[in-house]
mmCIF file of C-alpha atoms in Angstrom:
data_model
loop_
_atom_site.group_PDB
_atom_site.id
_atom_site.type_symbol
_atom_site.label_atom_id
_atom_site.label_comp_id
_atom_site.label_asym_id
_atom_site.label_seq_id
_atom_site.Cartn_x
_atom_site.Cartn_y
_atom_site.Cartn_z
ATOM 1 C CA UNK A 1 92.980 116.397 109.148
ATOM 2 C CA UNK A 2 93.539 113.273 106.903
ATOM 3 C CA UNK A 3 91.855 113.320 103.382
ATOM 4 C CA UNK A 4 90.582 110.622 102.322
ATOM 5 C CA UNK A 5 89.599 111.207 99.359
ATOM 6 C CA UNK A 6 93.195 110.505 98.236
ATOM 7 C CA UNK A 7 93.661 107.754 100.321
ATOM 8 C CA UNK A 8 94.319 109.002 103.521
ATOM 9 C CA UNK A 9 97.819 110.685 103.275
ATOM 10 C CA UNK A 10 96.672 113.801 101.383
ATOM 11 C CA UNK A 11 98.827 117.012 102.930
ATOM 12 C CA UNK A 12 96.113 119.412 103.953
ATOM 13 C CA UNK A 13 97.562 123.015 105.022
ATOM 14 C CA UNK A 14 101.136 121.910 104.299
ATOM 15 C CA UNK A 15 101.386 119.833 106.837
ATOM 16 C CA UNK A 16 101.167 115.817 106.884
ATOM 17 C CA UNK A 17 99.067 114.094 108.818
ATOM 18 C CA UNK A 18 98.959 110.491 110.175
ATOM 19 C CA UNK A 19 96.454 107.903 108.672
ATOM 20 C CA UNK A 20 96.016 106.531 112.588
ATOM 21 C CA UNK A 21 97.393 107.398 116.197
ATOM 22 C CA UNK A 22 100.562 105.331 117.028
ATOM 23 C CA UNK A 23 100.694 103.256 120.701
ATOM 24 C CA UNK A 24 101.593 101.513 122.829
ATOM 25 C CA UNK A 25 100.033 103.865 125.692
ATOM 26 C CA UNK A 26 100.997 101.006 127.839
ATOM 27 C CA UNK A 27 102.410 103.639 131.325
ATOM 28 C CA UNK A 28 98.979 105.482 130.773
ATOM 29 C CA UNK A 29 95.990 102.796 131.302
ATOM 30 C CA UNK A 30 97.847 99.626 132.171
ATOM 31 C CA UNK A 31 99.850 100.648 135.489
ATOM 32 C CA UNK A 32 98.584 100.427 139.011
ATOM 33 C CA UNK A 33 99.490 100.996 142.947
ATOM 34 C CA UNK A 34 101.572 98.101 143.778
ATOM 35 C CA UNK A 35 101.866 96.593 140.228
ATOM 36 C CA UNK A 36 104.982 95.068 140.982
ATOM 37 C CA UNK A 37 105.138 94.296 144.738
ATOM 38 C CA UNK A 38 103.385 90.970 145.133
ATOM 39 C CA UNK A 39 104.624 91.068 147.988
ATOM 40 C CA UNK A 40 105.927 94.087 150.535
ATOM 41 C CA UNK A 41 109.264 95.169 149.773
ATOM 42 C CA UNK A 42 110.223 94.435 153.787
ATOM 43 C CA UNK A 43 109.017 91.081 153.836
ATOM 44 C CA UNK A 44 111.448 88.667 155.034
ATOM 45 C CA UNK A 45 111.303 85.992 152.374
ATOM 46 C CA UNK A 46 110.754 88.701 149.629
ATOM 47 C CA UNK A 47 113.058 88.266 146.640
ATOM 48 C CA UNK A 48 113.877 91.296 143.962
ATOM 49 C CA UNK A 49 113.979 89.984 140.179
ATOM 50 C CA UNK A 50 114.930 92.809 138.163
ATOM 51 C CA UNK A 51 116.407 93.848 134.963
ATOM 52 C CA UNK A 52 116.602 95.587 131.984
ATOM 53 C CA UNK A 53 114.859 95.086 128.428
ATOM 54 C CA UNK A 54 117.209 96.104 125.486
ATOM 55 C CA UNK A 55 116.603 95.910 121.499
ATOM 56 C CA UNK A 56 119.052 94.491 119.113
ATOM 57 C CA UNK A 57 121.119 97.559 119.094
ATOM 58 C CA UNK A 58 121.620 97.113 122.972
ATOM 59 C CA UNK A 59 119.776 100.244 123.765
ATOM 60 C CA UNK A 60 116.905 100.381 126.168
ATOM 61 C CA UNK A 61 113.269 100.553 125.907
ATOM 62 C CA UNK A 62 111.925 102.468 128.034
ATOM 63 C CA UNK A 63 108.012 102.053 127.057
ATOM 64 C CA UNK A 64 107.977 98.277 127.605
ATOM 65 C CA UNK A 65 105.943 96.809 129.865
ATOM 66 C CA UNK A 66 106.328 92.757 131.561
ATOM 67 C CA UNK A 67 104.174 90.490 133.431
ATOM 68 C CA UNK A 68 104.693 88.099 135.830
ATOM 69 C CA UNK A 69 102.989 84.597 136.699
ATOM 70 C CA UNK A 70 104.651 82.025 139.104
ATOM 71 C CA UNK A 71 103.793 79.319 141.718
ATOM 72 C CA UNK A 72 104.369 80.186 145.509
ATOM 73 C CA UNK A 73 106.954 78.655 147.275
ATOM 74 C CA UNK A 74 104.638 75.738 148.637
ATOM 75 C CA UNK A 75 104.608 75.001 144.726
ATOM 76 C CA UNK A 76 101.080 76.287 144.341
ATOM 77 C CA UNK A 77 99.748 78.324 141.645
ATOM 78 C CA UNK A 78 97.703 80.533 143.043
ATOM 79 C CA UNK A 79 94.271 81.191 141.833
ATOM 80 C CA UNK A 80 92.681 84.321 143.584
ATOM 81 C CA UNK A 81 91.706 87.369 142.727
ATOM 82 C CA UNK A 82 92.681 90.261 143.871
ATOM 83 C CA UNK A 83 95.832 90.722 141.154
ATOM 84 C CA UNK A 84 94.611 94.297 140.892
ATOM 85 C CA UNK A 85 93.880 95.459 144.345
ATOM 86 C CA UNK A 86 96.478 94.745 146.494
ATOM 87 C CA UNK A 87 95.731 94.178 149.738
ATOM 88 C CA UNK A 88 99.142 93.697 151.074
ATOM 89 C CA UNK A 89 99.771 90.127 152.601
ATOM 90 C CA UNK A 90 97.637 87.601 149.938
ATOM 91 C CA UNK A 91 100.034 86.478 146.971
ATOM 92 C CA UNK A 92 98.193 86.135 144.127
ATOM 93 C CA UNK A 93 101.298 85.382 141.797
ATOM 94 C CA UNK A 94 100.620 87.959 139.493
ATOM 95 C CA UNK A 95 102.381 91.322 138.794
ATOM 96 C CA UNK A 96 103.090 94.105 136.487
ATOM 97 C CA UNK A 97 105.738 96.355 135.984
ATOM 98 C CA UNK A 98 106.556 98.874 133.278
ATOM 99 C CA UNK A 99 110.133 100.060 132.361
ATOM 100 C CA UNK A 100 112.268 103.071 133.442
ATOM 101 C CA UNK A 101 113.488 105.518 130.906
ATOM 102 C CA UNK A 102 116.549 102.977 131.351
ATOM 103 C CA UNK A 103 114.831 100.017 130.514
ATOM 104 C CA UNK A 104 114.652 98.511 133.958
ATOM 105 C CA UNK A 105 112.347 96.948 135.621
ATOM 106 C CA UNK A 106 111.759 95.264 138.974
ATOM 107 C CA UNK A 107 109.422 93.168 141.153
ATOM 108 C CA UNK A 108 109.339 92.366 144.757
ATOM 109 C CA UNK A 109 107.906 88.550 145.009
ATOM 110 C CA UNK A 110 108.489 85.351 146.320
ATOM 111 C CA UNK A 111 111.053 82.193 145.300
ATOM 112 C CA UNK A 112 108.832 80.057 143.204
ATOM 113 C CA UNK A 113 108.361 76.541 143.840
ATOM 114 C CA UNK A 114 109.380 73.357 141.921
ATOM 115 C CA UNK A 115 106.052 72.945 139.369
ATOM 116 C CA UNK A 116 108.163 69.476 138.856
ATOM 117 C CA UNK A 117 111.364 70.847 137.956
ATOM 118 C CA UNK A 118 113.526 73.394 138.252
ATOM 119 C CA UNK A 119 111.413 76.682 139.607
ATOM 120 C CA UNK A 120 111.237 79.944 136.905
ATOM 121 C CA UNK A 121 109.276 83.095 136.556
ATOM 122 C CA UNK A 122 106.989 83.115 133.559
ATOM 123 C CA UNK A 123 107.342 86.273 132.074
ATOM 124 C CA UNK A 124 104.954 87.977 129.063
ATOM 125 C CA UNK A 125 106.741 91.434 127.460
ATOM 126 C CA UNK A 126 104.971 93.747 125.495
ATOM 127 C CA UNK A 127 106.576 96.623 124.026
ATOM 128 C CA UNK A 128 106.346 99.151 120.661
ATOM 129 C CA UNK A 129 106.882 97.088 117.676
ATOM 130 C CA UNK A 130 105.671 93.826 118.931
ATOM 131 C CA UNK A 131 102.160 92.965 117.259
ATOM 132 C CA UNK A 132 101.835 90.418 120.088
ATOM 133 C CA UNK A 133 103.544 89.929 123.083
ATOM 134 C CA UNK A 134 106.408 87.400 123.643
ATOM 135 C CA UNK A 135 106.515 84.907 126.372
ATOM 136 C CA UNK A 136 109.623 83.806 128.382
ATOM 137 C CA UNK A 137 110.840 82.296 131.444
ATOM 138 C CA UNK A 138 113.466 82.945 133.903
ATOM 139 C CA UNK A 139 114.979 79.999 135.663
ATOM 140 C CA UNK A 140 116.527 80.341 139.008
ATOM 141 C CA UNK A 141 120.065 79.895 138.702
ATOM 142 C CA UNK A 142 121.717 77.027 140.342
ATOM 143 C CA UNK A 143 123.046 76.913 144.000
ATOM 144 C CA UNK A 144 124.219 73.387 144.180
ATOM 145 C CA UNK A 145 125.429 70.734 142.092
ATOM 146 C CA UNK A 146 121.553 69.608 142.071
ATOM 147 C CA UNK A 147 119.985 72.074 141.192
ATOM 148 C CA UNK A 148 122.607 72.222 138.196
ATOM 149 C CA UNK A 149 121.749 69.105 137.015
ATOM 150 C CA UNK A 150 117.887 70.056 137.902
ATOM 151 C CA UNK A 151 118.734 72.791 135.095
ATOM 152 C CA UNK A 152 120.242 70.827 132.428
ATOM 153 C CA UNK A 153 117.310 67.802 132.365
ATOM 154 C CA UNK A 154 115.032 70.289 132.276
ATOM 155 C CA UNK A 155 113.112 69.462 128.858
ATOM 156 C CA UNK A 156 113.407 72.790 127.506
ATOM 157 C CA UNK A 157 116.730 73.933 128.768
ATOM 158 C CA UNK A 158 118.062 70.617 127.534
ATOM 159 C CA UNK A 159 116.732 71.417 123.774
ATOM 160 C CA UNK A 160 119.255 75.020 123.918
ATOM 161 C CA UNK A 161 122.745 75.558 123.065
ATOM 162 C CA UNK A 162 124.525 76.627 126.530
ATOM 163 C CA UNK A 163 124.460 80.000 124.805
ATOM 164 C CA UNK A 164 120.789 80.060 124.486
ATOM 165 C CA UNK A 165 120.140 78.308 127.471
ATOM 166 C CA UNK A 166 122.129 81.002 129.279
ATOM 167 C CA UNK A 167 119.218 83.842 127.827
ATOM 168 C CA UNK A 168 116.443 82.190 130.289
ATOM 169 C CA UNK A 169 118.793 81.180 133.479
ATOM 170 C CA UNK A 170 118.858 84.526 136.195
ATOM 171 C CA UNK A 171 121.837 85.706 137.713
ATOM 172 C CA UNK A 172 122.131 86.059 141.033
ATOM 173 C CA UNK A 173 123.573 89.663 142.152
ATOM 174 C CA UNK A 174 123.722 92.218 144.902
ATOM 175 C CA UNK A 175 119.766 92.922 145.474
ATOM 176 C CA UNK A 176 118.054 90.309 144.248
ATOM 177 C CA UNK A 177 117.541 87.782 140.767
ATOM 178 C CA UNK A 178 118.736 90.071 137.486
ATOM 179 C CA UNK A 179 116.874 88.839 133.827
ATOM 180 C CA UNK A 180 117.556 91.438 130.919
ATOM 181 C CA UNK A 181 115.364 90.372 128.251
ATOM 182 C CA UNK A 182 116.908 91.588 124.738
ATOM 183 C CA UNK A 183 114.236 91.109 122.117
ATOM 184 C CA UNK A 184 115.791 90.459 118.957
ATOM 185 C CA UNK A 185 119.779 90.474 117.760
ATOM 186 C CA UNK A 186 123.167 88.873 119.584
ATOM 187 C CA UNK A 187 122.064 87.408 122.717
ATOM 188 C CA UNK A 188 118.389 87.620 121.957
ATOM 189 C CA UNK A 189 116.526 86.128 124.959
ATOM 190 C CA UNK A 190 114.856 82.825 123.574
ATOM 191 C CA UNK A 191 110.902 83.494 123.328
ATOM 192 C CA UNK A 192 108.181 80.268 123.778
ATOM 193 C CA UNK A 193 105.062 79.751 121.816
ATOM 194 C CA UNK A 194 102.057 78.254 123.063
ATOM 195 C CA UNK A 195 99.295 76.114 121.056
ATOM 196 C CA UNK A 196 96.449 78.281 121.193
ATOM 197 C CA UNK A 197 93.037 76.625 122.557
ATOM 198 C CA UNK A 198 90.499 75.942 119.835
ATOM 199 C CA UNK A 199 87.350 78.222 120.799
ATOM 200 C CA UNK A 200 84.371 76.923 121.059
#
């Protein structure tokens, strides 16, 4: 029991006690059956992006938890509902998926579309010590010489050093499309910021 009386970090019995409860409780309330498929793992044109999300030491963290929004492949954005109860063949272009006690995490989607240049994966991550999420993208990486040039007039791509530029490009590997997001420190993913809507 706090006391208050003294400003809320009084020891009562000998033993201290916390002004407030400490989160995230993100894998408790947030989670749900098929989170991260938005599409079935078997499904022919399914891709895999996956990856890991590391601090600025390098090490994992393992309560983090990412969303994903995208355009199909026919370059639509889809706008149904149904995010939250899968019912196993309509792509809604929306996932979630919380990290492993290795820091990975995975979803089983489609290729995006061209929105008007080169295709990406937005991503939100929320994690402990973030007071607000960050936003990111991964690009798909390049398969020809036009998609590589695709990449480099792409407005925001083109306003990176290669070495930033690099932090929102995928790789492509054995099993799928591989993004580590590393939130802060050498090779820190690069993070976007939106103009927030006046309300009215």
């Amino acid at each position: 029991m706090t006391d208050v009386s003294t400003g809320g970090s009084a020891v009562t019995g000998g033993v201290p006690t916390p002004g407030q409860t400490v989160g995230p409780f993100f894998g408790y309330a947030l989670p749900y059956p098929g989170d991260a498929e938005l599409v079935r793992p078997g499904r022919p044109d399914a891709v895999r992006l996956f990856g890991r999300v590391l601090d600025g030491h390098g090490e994992p963290v393992p309560d983090a938890l990412l969303e994903l929004r995208q355009a199909g492949p026919d370059t639509a954005v889809p706008r149904l509902p149904g995010s939250l109860r899968r019912d196993g063949w309509t792509f809604t272009g929306w996932g979630r998926a919380a990290t492993d006690n290795a820091g990975g995490y995975s979803f089983t989607t489609l290729t995006p579309g061209s929105l008007g240049g080169p295709p990406f994966f937005a991503l939100t991550v929320f994690a402990r010590g973030l007071l607000d999420r960050l936003s990111t993208r991964a690009y798909l990486p390049a398969a020809s010489p036009a998609e590589e040039a695709a990449l480099a007039a792409d407005p925001l791509l083109a306003g990176l050093a290669p070495a930033r530029r690099d932090t929102l490009v995928a790789r492509a590997e054995e099993g799928g499309l591989r993004f580590d997001v590393v939130l802060q420190g050498p090779g820190e993913t690069v993070f976007l910021t939106y103009p927030r809507t006046p309300s009215r």
